[in-house]
Short mmCIF file of C-alpha atoms and ligand atoms in Angstrom, two decimals:
data_model
loop_
_atom_site.label_atom_id
_atom_site.label_comp_id
_atom_site.label_asym_id
_atom_site.label_seq_id
_atom_site.Cartn_x
_atom_site.Cartn_y
_atom_site.Cartn_z
CA MET A 28 -22.40 -21.22 4.13
CA ASN A 29 -23.96 -23.15 7.01
CA PHE A 30 -27.61 -24.17 7.35
CA ASN A 31 -28.60 -21.30 9.70
CA THR A 32 -27.06 -18.63 7.50
CA LEU A 33 -28.86 -20.16 4.56
CA VAL A 34 -32.22 -20.00 6.45
CA THR A 35 -31.57 -16.36 7.46
CA ARG A 36 -30.79 -15.35 3.88
CA LEU A 37 -33.73 -17.21 2.45
CA LEU A 38 -36.09 -15.63 4.99
CA ALA A 39 -34.76 -12.15 4.31
CA TRP A 40 -35.15 -12.73 0.59
CA ALA A 41 -38.64 -14.24 0.74
CA PHE A 42 -40.06 -11.99 3.45
CA PRO A 43 -37.96 -8.83 3.61
CA CYS A 44 -40.36 -7.25 6.11
CA THR A 45 -39.77 -10.07 8.66
CA MET A 46 -36.40 -8.65 9.61
CA TYR A 47 -37.86 -5.27 10.61
CA ASN A 48 -40.79 -6.06 12.91
CA PRO A 49 -41.06 -8.04 16.18
CA TRP A 50 -43.20 -10.84 14.69
CA GLY A 51 -40.71 -11.22 11.93
CA ARG A 52 -37.93 -11.60 14.46
CA ILE A 53 -39.89 -14.26 16.36
CA LEU A 54 -40.49 -16.12 13.09
CA HIS A 55 -36.84 -15.77 12.34
CA ALA A 56 -35.89 -17.22 15.77
CA ILE A 57 -38.30 -20.14 15.29
CA PHE A 58 -36.82 -20.94 11.90
CA LEU A 59 -33.30 -20.74 13.29
CA THR A 60 -34.10 -23.05 16.25
CA THR A 61 -35.88 -25.54 14.02
CA GLY A 62 -33.00 -25.33 11.61
CA SER A 63 -30.43 -26.02 14.34
CA VAL A 64 -32.37 -29.02 15.68
CA PHE A 65 -32.84 -30.30 12.15
CA SER A 66 -29.13 -29.89 11.32
CA LEU A 67 -28.11 -31.68 14.53
CA GLY A 68 -30.57 -34.49 13.79
CA LEU A 69 -29.22 -34.82 10.27
CA ILE A 70 -25.63 -35.04 11.50
CA LEU A 71 -26.58 -37.69 14.09
CA VAL A 72 -28.52 -39.77 11.57
CA THR A 73 -25.64 -39.57 9.07
CA TYR A 74 -23.11 -40.52 11.75
CA ASN A 75 -25.20 -43.43 13.07
CA LEU A 76 -25.82 -44.82 9.60
CA LEU A 77 -22.50 -44.28 7.88
CA PHE A 78 -19.74 -43.77 10.45
CA HIS A 79 -20.82 -45.45 13.73
CA PRO A 80 -18.66 -48.48 14.72
CA LEU A 81 -21.84 -50.61 14.61
CA ARG A 82 -22.86 -49.44 11.12
CA GLN A 83 -22.35 -52.91 9.58
CA TYR A 84 -24.94 -54.57 11.84
CA PRO A 85 -28.48 -54.96 10.50
CA GLY A 86 -31.64 -53.76 12.23
CA PRO A 87 -34.75 -51.63 11.69
CA LEU A 88 -33.75 -48.31 10.10
CA LEU A 89 -35.26 -46.18 12.88
CA ALA A 90 -33.41 -48.25 15.52
CA ARG A 91 -30.09 -47.83 13.71
CA VAL A 92 -30.42 -44.05 13.58
CA SER A 93 -32.08 -43.18 16.91
CA GLY A 94 -33.51 -44.37 20.20
CA LEU A 95 -37.02 -43.55 18.97
CA TRP A 96 -37.67 -47.11 17.78
CA GLY A 97 -37.31 -48.53 21.29
CA PHE A 98 -38.98 -45.53 22.95
CA ARG A 99 -42.15 -45.84 20.84
CA LEU A 100 -42.36 -49.62 21.37
CA ASN A 101 -41.75 -49.23 25.10
CA LEU A 102 -44.75 -46.92 25.28
CA GLN A 103 -46.82 -49.64 23.59
CA GLY A 104 -45.41 -52.41 25.82
CA ARG A 105 -44.17 -54.31 22.75
CA ARG A 106 -40.44 -53.76 22.55
CA ALA A 107 -39.45 -57.34 23.49
CA HIS A 108 -41.91 -58.81 20.94
CA GLU A 109 -40.58 -56.60 18.16
CA ILE A 110 -37.01 -57.61 19.03
CA VAL A 111 -38.06 -61.27 18.59
CA LYS A 112 -39.46 -60.35 15.15
CA ALA A 113 -36.37 -58.32 14.25
CA HIS A 114 -34.16 -61.34 14.94
CA LYS A 115 -36.34 -63.44 12.63
CA LYS A 116 -35.91 -60.83 9.92
CA TYR A 117 -32.28 -59.73 10.37
CA GLY A 118 -30.53 -62.73 11.99
CA PRO A 119 -28.79 -63.52 15.28
CA VAL A 120 -27.21 -60.07 15.85
CA VAL A 121 -29.50 -57.05 15.55
CA ARG A 122 -28.81 -53.37 16.13
CA ILE A 123 -31.82 -52.32 18.22
CA ALA A 124 -30.56 -48.82 19.09
CA PRO A 125 -27.65 -46.81 17.67
CA ASN A 126 -25.25 -48.20 20.28
CA LEU A 127 -26.98 -51.43 21.37
CA LEU A 128 -26.76 -54.90 19.84
CA SER A 129 -29.18 -57.69 20.73
CA PHE A 130 -28.12 -61.36 20.40
CA SER A 131 -30.53 -64.26 19.95
CA ASP A 132 -28.21 -67.24 20.32
CA PRO A 133 -28.57 -68.70 23.86
CA LYS A 134 -24.78 -69.24 23.91
CA ALA A 135 -24.37 -65.45 23.76
CA VAL A 136 -26.05 -65.13 27.18
CA ARG A 137 -23.07 -66.62 28.95
CA GLU A 138 -20.56 -64.90 26.69
CA ILE A 139 -22.04 -61.54 27.68
CA TYR A 140 -23.18 -61.92 31.27
CA MET A 141 -20.48 -64.20 32.65
CA ASN A 142 -17.79 -61.98 31.24
CA LYS A 143 -15.82 -60.10 33.96
CA THR A 144 -16.49 -57.02 36.24
CA PHE A 145 -19.65 -55.84 38.03
CA VAL A 146 -19.43 -58.12 41.07
CA LYS A 147 -22.57 -57.91 43.16
CA ALA A 148 -22.48 -58.86 46.83
CA SER A 149 -24.98 -61.48 47.89
CA GLY A 150 -25.28 -63.47 51.05
CA PHE A 151 -28.55 -62.35 52.52
CA TYR A 152 -30.20 -65.60 51.47
CA ALA A 153 -28.51 -67.60 54.19
CA ALA A 154 -31.43 -66.28 56.22
CA LEU A 155 -34.06 -67.65 53.85
CA THR A 156 -34.80 -70.85 55.70
CA GLU A 157 -35.46 -68.86 58.87
CA PHE A 158 -37.81 -66.63 56.92
CA GLU A 159 -39.84 -69.51 55.46
CA PRO A 160 -42.42 -69.57 58.31
CA HIS A 161 -43.16 -65.88 57.62
CA ILE A 162 -43.80 -66.64 53.96
CA ALA A 163 -46.04 -69.54 54.97
CA GLY A 164 -47.97 -67.27 57.36
CA LYS A 165 -48.59 -64.72 54.63
CA ILE A 166 -49.81 -67.39 52.21
CA GLU A 167 -52.23 -68.62 54.92
CA ALA A 168 -53.51 -65.05 55.37
CA LEU A 169 -53.99 -64.68 51.62
CA PHE A 170 -55.82 -67.99 51.34
CA SER A 171 -58.17 -67.02 54.20
CA GLN A 172 -59.12 -63.97 52.14
CA TRP A 173 -59.63 -66.09 49.02
CA LYS A 174 -61.77 -68.59 50.93
CA ARG A 175 -63.89 -65.70 52.24
CA LEU A 176 -64.30 -64.26 48.74
CA ALA A 177 -65.05 -67.69 47.26
CA ARG A 178 -68.14 -67.89 49.47
CA SER A 179 -69.58 -64.77 47.85
CA ASN A 180 -70.17 -66.73 44.66
CA LYS A 181 -68.23 -64.39 42.41
CA ALA A 182 -65.12 -64.79 40.31
CA ILE A 183 -62.02 -63.56 42.16
CA ASP A 184 -59.39 -61.41 40.50
CA ILE A 185 -56.23 -62.92 41.98
CA TYR A 186 -53.92 -60.44 40.23
CA PRO A 187 -53.94 -57.62 42.82
CA TRP A 188 -53.83 -60.15 45.64
CA ALA A 189 -50.76 -61.83 44.18
CA HIS A 190 -49.03 -58.46 44.05
CA MET A 191 -49.92 -57.75 47.66
CA LEU A 192 -48.38 -61.04 48.76
CA GLY A 193 -45.24 -60.49 46.65
CA PHE A 194 -44.83 -57.05 48.18
CA ASP A 195 -45.44 -58.21 51.78
CA VAL A 196 -42.81 -60.94 51.51
CA ILE A 197 -40.04 -58.75 50.13
CA TYR A 198 -40.80 -55.77 52.37
CA HIS A 199 -40.83 -57.93 55.50
CA LEU A 200 -37.62 -59.70 54.53
CA MET A 201 -35.82 -56.47 53.71
CA PHE A 202 -36.99 -54.22 56.52
CA GLY A 203 -38.23 -56.56 59.24
CA VAL A 204 -41.74 -55.08 59.18
CA ASP A 205 -44.75 -56.93 57.80
CA PRO A 206 -47.00 -54.56 55.79
CA GLU A 207 -49.83 -57.16 56.07
CA SER A 208 -51.48 -55.95 52.86
CA ALA A 209 -52.78 -59.42 51.95
CA LYS A 210 -54.06 -59.97 55.48
CA ALA A 211 -55.87 -56.62 55.43
CA GLY A 212 -56.94 -56.92 51.78
CA LYS A 213 -55.62 -53.43 51.08
CA GLU A 214 -52.52 -52.55 49.12
CA SER A 215 -49.72 -50.66 50.85
CA GLU A 216 -49.27 -46.97 50.05
CA VAL A 217 -45.89 -47.90 48.54
CA MET A 218 -47.29 -50.06 45.74
CA PRO A 219 -48.52 -47.24 43.44
CA TRP A 220 -45.03 -45.71 43.74
CA LEU A 221 -43.53 -48.98 42.56
CA ARG A 222 -45.84 -49.01 39.53
CA ALA A 223 -44.78 -45.47 38.61
CA TRP A 224 -41.10 -46.40 38.44
CA ARG A 225 -41.01 -48.33 35.18
CA PRO A 226 -42.49 -45.63 32.90
CA THR A 227 -39.95 -43.12 34.20
CA PHE A 228 -37.11 -45.34 32.92
CA ASN A 229 -38.42 -45.12 29.39
CA TYR A 230 -38.42 -41.33 29.47
CA LYS A 231 -35.01 -41.15 31.16
CA GLU A 232 -33.57 -43.40 28.45
CA MET A 233 -34.53 -40.74 25.88
CA ILE A 234 -33.85 -37.64 28.00
CA PRO A 235 -31.38 -38.45 30.85
CA SER A 236 -31.78 -35.00 32.49
CA LEU A 237 -35.32 -36.03 33.51
CA GLU A 238 -33.61 -37.83 36.39
CA GLN A 239 -33.39 -34.35 37.98
CA TYR A 240 -36.16 -32.40 36.31
CA GLY A 241 -38.79 -35.11 35.77
CA PRO A 242 -40.89 -34.08 38.81
CA CYS A 243 -41.24 -30.56 37.36
CA VAL A 244 -42.78 -31.81 34.10
CA PRO A 245 -46.54 -31.20 34.05
CA GLY A 246 -49.12 -33.94 33.38
CA LYS A 247 -48.95 -37.71 33.55
CA VAL A 248 -45.25 -38.01 32.73
CA GLY A 249 -44.31 -35.66 35.58
CA HIS A 250 -46.84 -37.37 37.86
CA ASN A 251 -44.90 -40.65 37.62
CA PHE A 252 -41.66 -38.84 38.43
CA ARG A 253 -43.31 -37.15 41.42
CA LEU A 254 -44.54 -40.52 42.74
CA VAL A 255 -41.04 -41.94 42.39
CA GLN A 256 -39.63 -38.93 44.24
CA THR A 257 -42.08 -39.55 47.10
CA TRP A 258 -40.95 -43.16 47.15
CA LYS A 259 -37.28 -42.16 47.23
CA ASN A 260 -37.96 -39.84 50.20
CA TYR A 261 -39.76 -42.71 51.90
CA ALA A 262 -36.80 -45.05 51.29
CA MET A 263 -34.38 -42.38 52.60
CA GLU A 264 -36.46 -42.19 55.75
CA ILE A 265 -36.23 -45.98 56.20
CA VAL A 266 -32.45 -45.82 55.80
CA ARG A 267 -32.08 -42.98 58.35
CA GLU A 268 -34.39 -44.72 60.80
CA CYS A 269 -32.45 -47.97 60.47
CA ARG A 270 -29.16 -46.19 61.05
CA LYS A 271 -30.67 -44.57 64.15
CA THR A 272 -32.21 -47.73 65.62
CA GLY A 273 -29.49 -50.09 64.37
CA THR A 274 -32.04 -52.36 62.64
CA LYS A 275 -30.28 -55.46 61.41
CA THR A 276 -32.28 -57.45 58.88
CA PRO A 277 -29.92 -59.52 56.71
CA PHE A 278 -30.62 -57.20 53.77
CA LEU A 279 -30.09 -53.97 55.69
CA SER A 280 -26.96 -55.06 57.51
CA ARG A 281 -25.45 -56.00 54.16
CA VAL A 282 -26.22 -52.71 52.49
CA LEU A 283 -25.84 -50.40 55.49
CA ASP A 284 -22.42 -51.55 56.60
CA GLY A 285 -20.99 -53.33 53.57
CA VAL A 286 -18.56 -51.82 51.12
CA ASP A 287 -20.00 -51.87 47.61
CA ASP A 288 -17.72 -54.09 45.53
CA SER A 289 -17.97 -52.11 42.33
CA LEU A 290 -17.56 -48.70 44.02
CA GLY A 291 -15.07 -49.80 46.67
CA ARG A 292 -16.73 -47.68 49.36
CA VAL A 293 -19.73 -47.57 51.72
CA LEU A 294 -22.91 -46.35 49.97
CA THR A 295 -24.42 -42.93 50.64
CA ASP A 296 -27.96 -42.66 52.09
CA SER A 297 -29.28 -41.77 48.66
CA GLU A 298 -27.61 -44.79 47.04
CA LEU A 299 -28.87 -47.01 49.85
CA ALA A 300 -32.38 -45.73 49.33
CA GLU A 301 -32.07 -46.71 45.67
CA GLU A 302 -30.88 -50.20 46.66
CA CYS A 303 -33.98 -50.48 48.85
CA MET A 304 -36.18 -49.35 45.97
CA ALA A 305 -34.52 -51.86 43.62
CA GLY A 306 -35.18 -54.64 46.11
CA MET A 307 -38.84 -53.70 46.59
CA PHE A 308 -39.38 -53.39 42.84
CA GLY A 309 -37.33 -56.41 41.78
CA GLY A 310 -38.71 -58.68 44.44
CA SER A 311 -42.45 -58.14 44.35
CA GLY A 312 -44.04 -57.82 40.88
CA THR A 313 -41.71 -60.39 39.28
CA THR A 314 -42.68 -63.16 41.69
CA ALA A 315 -46.35 -62.14 41.75
CA ASN A 316 -46.61 -62.15 37.95
CA THR A 317 -44.84 -65.51 37.75
CA PHE A 318 -47.42 -66.93 40.16
CA VAL A 319 -50.28 -65.47 38.10
CA TYR A 320 -48.86 -66.76 34.81
CA THR A 321 -48.31 -70.23 36.28
CA VAL A 322 -51.92 -70.45 37.41
CA TRP A 323 -53.01 -69.35 33.92
CA GLY A 324 -50.68 -71.79 32.12
CA VAL A 325 -51.72 -74.75 34.30
CA LEU A 326 -55.46 -74.16 34.45
CA ARG A 327 -55.83 -74.07 30.68
CA ASN A 328 -54.75 -77.67 30.43
CA PRO A 329 -56.71 -80.24 32.50
CA SER A 330 -54.04 -82.92 32.12
CA ILE A 331 -51.42 -80.57 33.62
CA VAL A 332 -53.79 -79.80 36.51
CA LYS A 333 -54.35 -83.51 37.10
CA ARG A 334 -50.67 -84.44 37.06
CA LEU A 335 -49.73 -81.55 39.33
CA ARG A 336 -52.45 -82.29 41.85
CA GLU A 337 -51.53 -85.99 41.94
CA GLU A 338 -47.90 -85.20 42.63
CA LEU A 339 -48.81 -82.72 45.36
CA LYS A 340 -51.31 -85.05 46.97
CA GLU A 341 -48.73 -87.76 47.26
CA ALA A 342 -46.09 -85.39 48.68
CA PHE A 343 -48.47 -83.61 51.08
CA PRO A 344 -51.26 -86.02 52.08
CA ASP A 345 -52.68 -83.54 54.59
CA ARG A 346 -53.74 -80.60 52.48
CA THR A 347 -54.16 -78.32 55.51
CA VAL A 348 -50.42 -78.45 56.22
CA MET A 349 -48.36 -75.78 54.44
CA PRO A 350 -45.94 -77.48 51.98
CA ASP A 351 -42.28 -77.05 52.95
CA SER A 352 -39.62 -75.80 50.56
CA VAL A 353 -37.31 -78.80 50.91
CA THR A 354 -39.96 -81.30 49.77
CA CYS A 355 -41.21 -78.90 47.08
CA ALA A 356 -37.72 -78.59 45.60
CA GLN A 357 -37.76 -82.34 44.95
CA LEU A 358 -41.04 -82.49 43.05
CA PRO A 359 -40.26 -82.92 39.35
CA PHE A 360 -43.59 -81.85 37.91
CA LEU A 361 -44.05 -78.79 40.15
CA ASN A 362 -40.57 -77.60 39.19
CA ALA A 363 -41.15 -78.36 35.50
CA VAL A 364 -44.30 -76.22 35.66
CA ILE A 365 -42.39 -73.32 37.25
CA SER A 366 -39.54 -73.60 34.72
CA GLU A 367 -42.04 -73.60 31.87
CA THR A 368 -43.72 -70.46 33.20
CA LEU A 369 -40.37 -68.71 33.58
CA ARG A 370 -39.59 -69.69 29.97
CA ARG A 371 -42.92 -68.91 28.32
CA TYR A 372 -43.74 -65.87 30.45
CA PRO A 373 -40.40 -64.49 31.73
CA THR A 374 -41.16 -61.55 33.98
CA ILE A 375 -38.03 -59.62 33.04
CA THR A 376 -38.29 -59.05 29.30
CA GLY A 377 -36.05 -56.03 28.77
CA ILE A 378 -32.59 -56.23 27.26
CA LEU A 379 -30.05 -56.12 30.12
CA PRO A 380 -27.35 -53.96 28.56
CA ARG A 381 -23.66 -54.54 29.22
CA GLU A 382 -20.97 -52.16 28.01
CA ALA A 383 -17.85 -53.56 26.38
CA VAL A 384 -14.87 -52.17 28.30
CA GLU A 385 -12.53 -53.32 25.53
CA ASP A 386 -12.82 -54.65 21.97
CA THR A 387 -14.17 -58.18 22.06
CA THR A 388 -16.33 -60.70 20.19
CA VAL A 389 -19.71 -62.20 21.01
CA SER A 390 -21.07 -65.12 18.95
CA GLY A 391 -18.32 -64.37 16.45
CA ALA A 392 -19.45 -60.73 16.01
CA HIS A 393 -16.85 -58.00 16.51
CA ILE A 394 -17.83 -55.69 19.41
CA PRO A 395 -15.92 -52.40 19.55
CA LYS A 396 -15.10 -50.92 22.99
CA GLY A 397 -17.95 -48.73 24.29
CA THR A 398 -20.68 -50.72 22.54
CA ASN A 399 -23.67 -51.94 24.53
CA VAL A 400 -24.69 -55.54 24.00
CA GLY A 401 -27.39 -57.69 25.53
CA THR A 402 -29.96 -60.41 25.23
CA GLY A 403 -33.67 -60.37 26.01
CA ASN A 404 -35.58 -63.21 27.57
CA LEU A 405 -38.33 -63.39 24.94
CA THR A 406 -35.70 -63.80 22.24
CA ILE A 407 -33.76 -66.46 24.14
CA HIS A 408 -36.72 -68.32 25.65
CA TRP A 409 -38.75 -68.36 22.47
CA ASN A 410 -35.83 -69.67 20.40
CA GLU A 411 -37.39 -72.29 18.10
CA THR A 412 -34.29 -74.47 17.90
CA GLU A 413 -34.04 -74.91 21.66
CA PHE A 414 -37.79 -74.88 22.30
CA PRO A 415 -39.85 -76.23 19.39
CA ASP A 416 -43.34 -74.67 19.27
CA PRO A 417 -42.10 -72.03 21.75
CA LEU A 418 -45.45 -70.41 22.50
CA CYS A 419 -46.98 -73.71 23.63
CA TYR A 420 -47.02 -74.07 27.45
CA ASN A 421 -45.50 -77.51 27.88
CA PRO A 422 -43.88 -78.48 31.23
CA ASP A 423 -42.78 -81.82 29.72
CA ARG A 424 -39.91 -79.98 28.02
CA TRP A 425 -38.20 -79.97 31.40
CA LEU A 426 -38.69 -83.63 32.22
CA THR A 427 -36.27 -85.07 29.67
CA SER A 428 -32.60 -85.73 30.42
CA ASN A 429 -31.47 -83.38 27.63
CA ALA A 430 -33.74 -80.44 28.54
CA PRO A 431 -32.11 -77.20 27.26
CA ARG A 432 -31.43 -75.75 30.74
CA HIS A 433 -28.63 -73.56 29.35
CA ALA A 434 -31.26 -71.59 27.41
CA LEU A 435 -33.44 -70.86 30.45
CA VAL A 436 -32.14 -67.62 31.95
CA PRO A 437 -35.07 -65.78 33.59
CA PHE A 438 -32.83 -64.50 36.41
CA SER A 439 -29.93 -63.76 34.05
CA VAL A 440 -26.49 -65.27 34.73
CA GLY A 441 -23.08 -64.10 35.90
CA PRO A 442 -21.99 -61.80 38.69
CA ARG A 443 -24.89 -59.36 38.19
CA LYS A 444 -27.65 -61.95 38.05
CA CYS A 445 -30.76 -61.57 40.18
CA ILE A 446 -29.91 -61.57 43.88
CA GLY A 447 -33.44 -62.74 44.71
CA MET A 448 -33.46 -65.96 42.69
CA SER A 449 -33.43 -68.34 45.68
CA LEU A 450 -36.15 -66.36 47.44
CA ALA A 451 -38.32 -66.27 44.31
CA GLU A 452 -37.94 -70.02 43.75
CA LEU A 453 -38.69 -70.85 47.36
CA GLU A 454 -41.70 -68.55 47.51
CA LEU A 455 -43.14 -69.77 44.20
CA ARG A 456 -42.77 -73.44 45.08
CA ILE A 457 -44.56 -73.18 48.44
CA TRP A 458 -47.22 -70.79 47.18
CA LEU A 459 -48.07 -72.80 44.05
CA ALA A 460 -47.95 -76.16 45.85
CA ALA A 461 -50.28 -74.85 48.55
CA PHE A 462 -52.59 -73.23 45.99
CA PHE A 463 -53.09 -76.34 43.87
CA ARG A 464 -53.33 -78.54 46.97
CA ARG A 465 -55.93 -76.36 48.74
CA PHE A 466 -58.10 -75.13 45.89
CA ASN A 467 -59.97 -76.47 42.91
CA ALA A 468 -59.67 -73.49 40.61
CA THR A 469 -61.22 -72.75 37.23
CA LEU A 470 -60.73 -69.84 34.90
CA ASP A 471 -63.61 -67.43 34.51
CA GLU A 472 -65.06 -67.83 31.02
CA THR A 473 -64.47 -64.15 30.25
CA MET A 474 -60.69 -64.61 30.49
CA ALA A 475 -59.17 -64.37 27.00
CA GLU A 476 -55.72 -65.05 25.59
CA GLU A 477 -55.24 -61.29 24.97
CA ASP A 478 -55.76 -60.55 28.69
CA MET A 479 -52.65 -62.57 29.47
CA GLU A 480 -50.49 -61.45 26.61
CA ILE A 481 -47.19 -60.06 27.85
CA TYR A 482 -47.16 -56.28 28.25
CA ASP A 483 -43.47 -55.50 28.07
CA SER A 484 -42.20 -52.54 30.01
CA PHE A 485 -38.81 -54.11 30.79
CA SER A 486 -40.66 -56.22 33.33
CA ALA A 487 -43.59 -58.23 31.99
CA SER A 488 -47.17 -58.25 33.22
CA PRO A 489 -50.48 -59.48 31.79
CA LEU A 490 -51.88 -56.97 29.32
CA GLY A 491 -55.37 -57.18 30.86
CA GLY A 492 -54.02 -56.66 34.40
CA LYS A 493 -56.30 -59.35 35.84
CA LEU A 494 -56.79 -63.08 36.29
CA LEU A 495 -60.36 -64.01 37.16
CA LEU A 496 -60.82 -67.38 38.83
CA TRP A 497 -63.53 -69.39 40.49
CA LEU A 498 -62.19 -70.98 43.62
CA GLU A 499 -63.49 -73.90 45.62
CA GLU A 500 -61.78 -75.50 48.58
CA ALA A 501 -60.41 -78.92 47.62
CA GLU A 502 -61.87 -81.81 49.59
CA ASP A 503 -59.34 -84.57 49.15
C1 HEM B 15 -39.57 -64.65 39.37
C2 HEM B 15 -38.95 -63.73 40.06
C3 HEM B 15 -37.77 -62.92 39.59
C4 HEM B 15 -37.21 -62.80 38.34
C5 HEM B 15 -37.67 -63.46 37.05
C6 HEM B 15 -36.09 -61.90 38.46
C7 HEM B 15 -35.24 -61.55 37.43
C8 HEM B 15 -34.20 -60.66 37.54
C9 HEM B 15 -33.31 -60.30 36.46
C10 HEM B 15 -33.36 -60.86 35.05
C11 HEM B 15 -32.45 -59.37 36.94
C12 HEM B 15 -31.39 -58.61 36.16
C13 HEM B 15 -30.02 -59.11 36.38
C14 HEM B 15 -29.04 -58.42 35.47
O1 HEM B 15 -29.03 -57.18 35.36
O2 HEM B 15 -28.29 -59.15 34.84
C15 HEM B 15 -32.79 -59.13 38.31
C16 HEM B 15 -32.13 -58.24 39.14
C17 HEM B 15 -32.46 -58.04 40.45
N1 HEM B 15 -33.38 -58.74 41.19
FE1 HEM B 15 -34.60 -60.18 40.51
N2 HEM B 15 -35.99 -61.48 39.76
C18 HEM B 15 -36.98 -62.08 40.49
C19 HEM B 15 -37.21 -61.98 41.84
C20 HEM B 15 -36.48 -61.20 42.69
C21 HEM B 15 -36.64 -61.16 44.12
C22 HEM B 15 -37.61 -62.01 44.93
C23 HEM B 15 -35.79 -60.23 44.59
C24 HEM B 15 -35.64 -59.88 46.05
C25 HEM B 15 -34.65 -59.34 46.58
C26 HEM B 15 -35.08 -59.66 43.45
C27 HEM B 15 -34.15 -58.65 43.51
C28 HEM B 15 -33.39 -58.21 42.46
C29 HEM B 15 -32.43 -57.12 42.54
C30 HEM B 15 -32.15 -56.26 43.77
C31 HEM B 15 -31.83 -57.02 41.28
C32 HEM B 15 -30.76 -56.03 40.85
C33 HEM B 15 -29.41 -56.72 40.92
C34 HEM B 15 -28.29 -55.83 40.42
O3 HEM B 15 -28.53 -54.71 39.99
O4 HEM B 15 -27.17 -56.29 40.44
N3 HEM B 15 -35.51 -60.29 42.32
N4 HEM B 15 -33.84 -59.94 38.66
#
């Protein structure tokens, strides 16, 4: 006798009248539906715990049986932190979802991400040097705004401004049009759409059909899907317009005409629009948050401020001249500061899953075909063996000859690593060098550690969503 038959018989026995009136039938249907869902759940849980190929790997019970563990933590912005804790409790290989293993050994990063397939075309960064004057111009425009605000004798929240600059740079580079948000002091209409994207991933991970039906869901969840749909339509419009006018930015010519390596064909308009969305999303908030976290990390330590300013003053005696990327790339302390920010506050914190296309091993663990494996940057970058006292912001880690560079992977590694790494590094170097050369900055006394704690929603941002500073133009 199966579960549903059992429920039907029990109901008929306990409440004979239920079978003969409409309310009884509704009750009956409810019991049957609940029973079916419950039976299915029970089968899944039993399979995941006792029969799944990953059953021997340790992890939190809820994570081993369902995706709910990650889903709940994603909603709280704490998934990456809990994965760090899970590794401390369960060891170097942890089952963080029924079919997903997380690894904490930095050696696993290369074993996973430098391992075959998924070739991603690159090449649009040859044009970076030509684009540098545009980046410099945008930084000048931003600093004019900050100088203006500094005169009003109020603390300035640099967080939204940093995001405007990050967005302007990537949008201009990709589409050849400068949105001038930082110059105007007003965010582009696209930016709220970008912010809506991340939460939709979390829901789609649990219920994949939301990809199609998400916009029909009422309330806040559906609202995010509707914003993303508007953004997709907008990106489709850009693609069509570019096809019509033959616009040829390095990014667009690559994606419009190029054959996608993994698909072996030219992309459809819809796929192209998604590439454009990925570029806008991947290229703006990540760089902006890295800038914000660097300012926070540096300003809390006067000796770091002093050393950085001395190095910059020597390299760029005239503070009114915009630092150039070639000189910046050669400044040891500036680059140590940026590396330390990318380590302590990596702006991509989510596990980047890779599917095993055949049976293999990672860090000595057997990985059956079809399993997803991955590493997360908090786990790798906060590894106590590689980085003693990992939560301490200490740029000196990067100034020794045996600095653990192999364990610093903020852009990931391998064929699918970030395509914007060179742009991000160039932008951050000029922007930070100019900032610390032009301004004497201090943190507003209301800023607390909790405000800057990492809120993890795959990408990381400060929990408080602000960084309040007092700015004064430097005089030397
Ligand atoms: C500090 C800044 C940045 C960080 C930390 C960062 C980090 C990352 C990481 C970890 C990935 C995932 C790679 C993987 O799946 O293995 C990624 C992908 C990507 N990034 Fe970045 N990124 C940054 C800036 C940028 C910029 C400026 C762009 C501009 C184009 C960009 C565009 C992309 C794109 C399009 C992808 C998807 C690549 C793919 O799917 O193959 N990122 N980034």
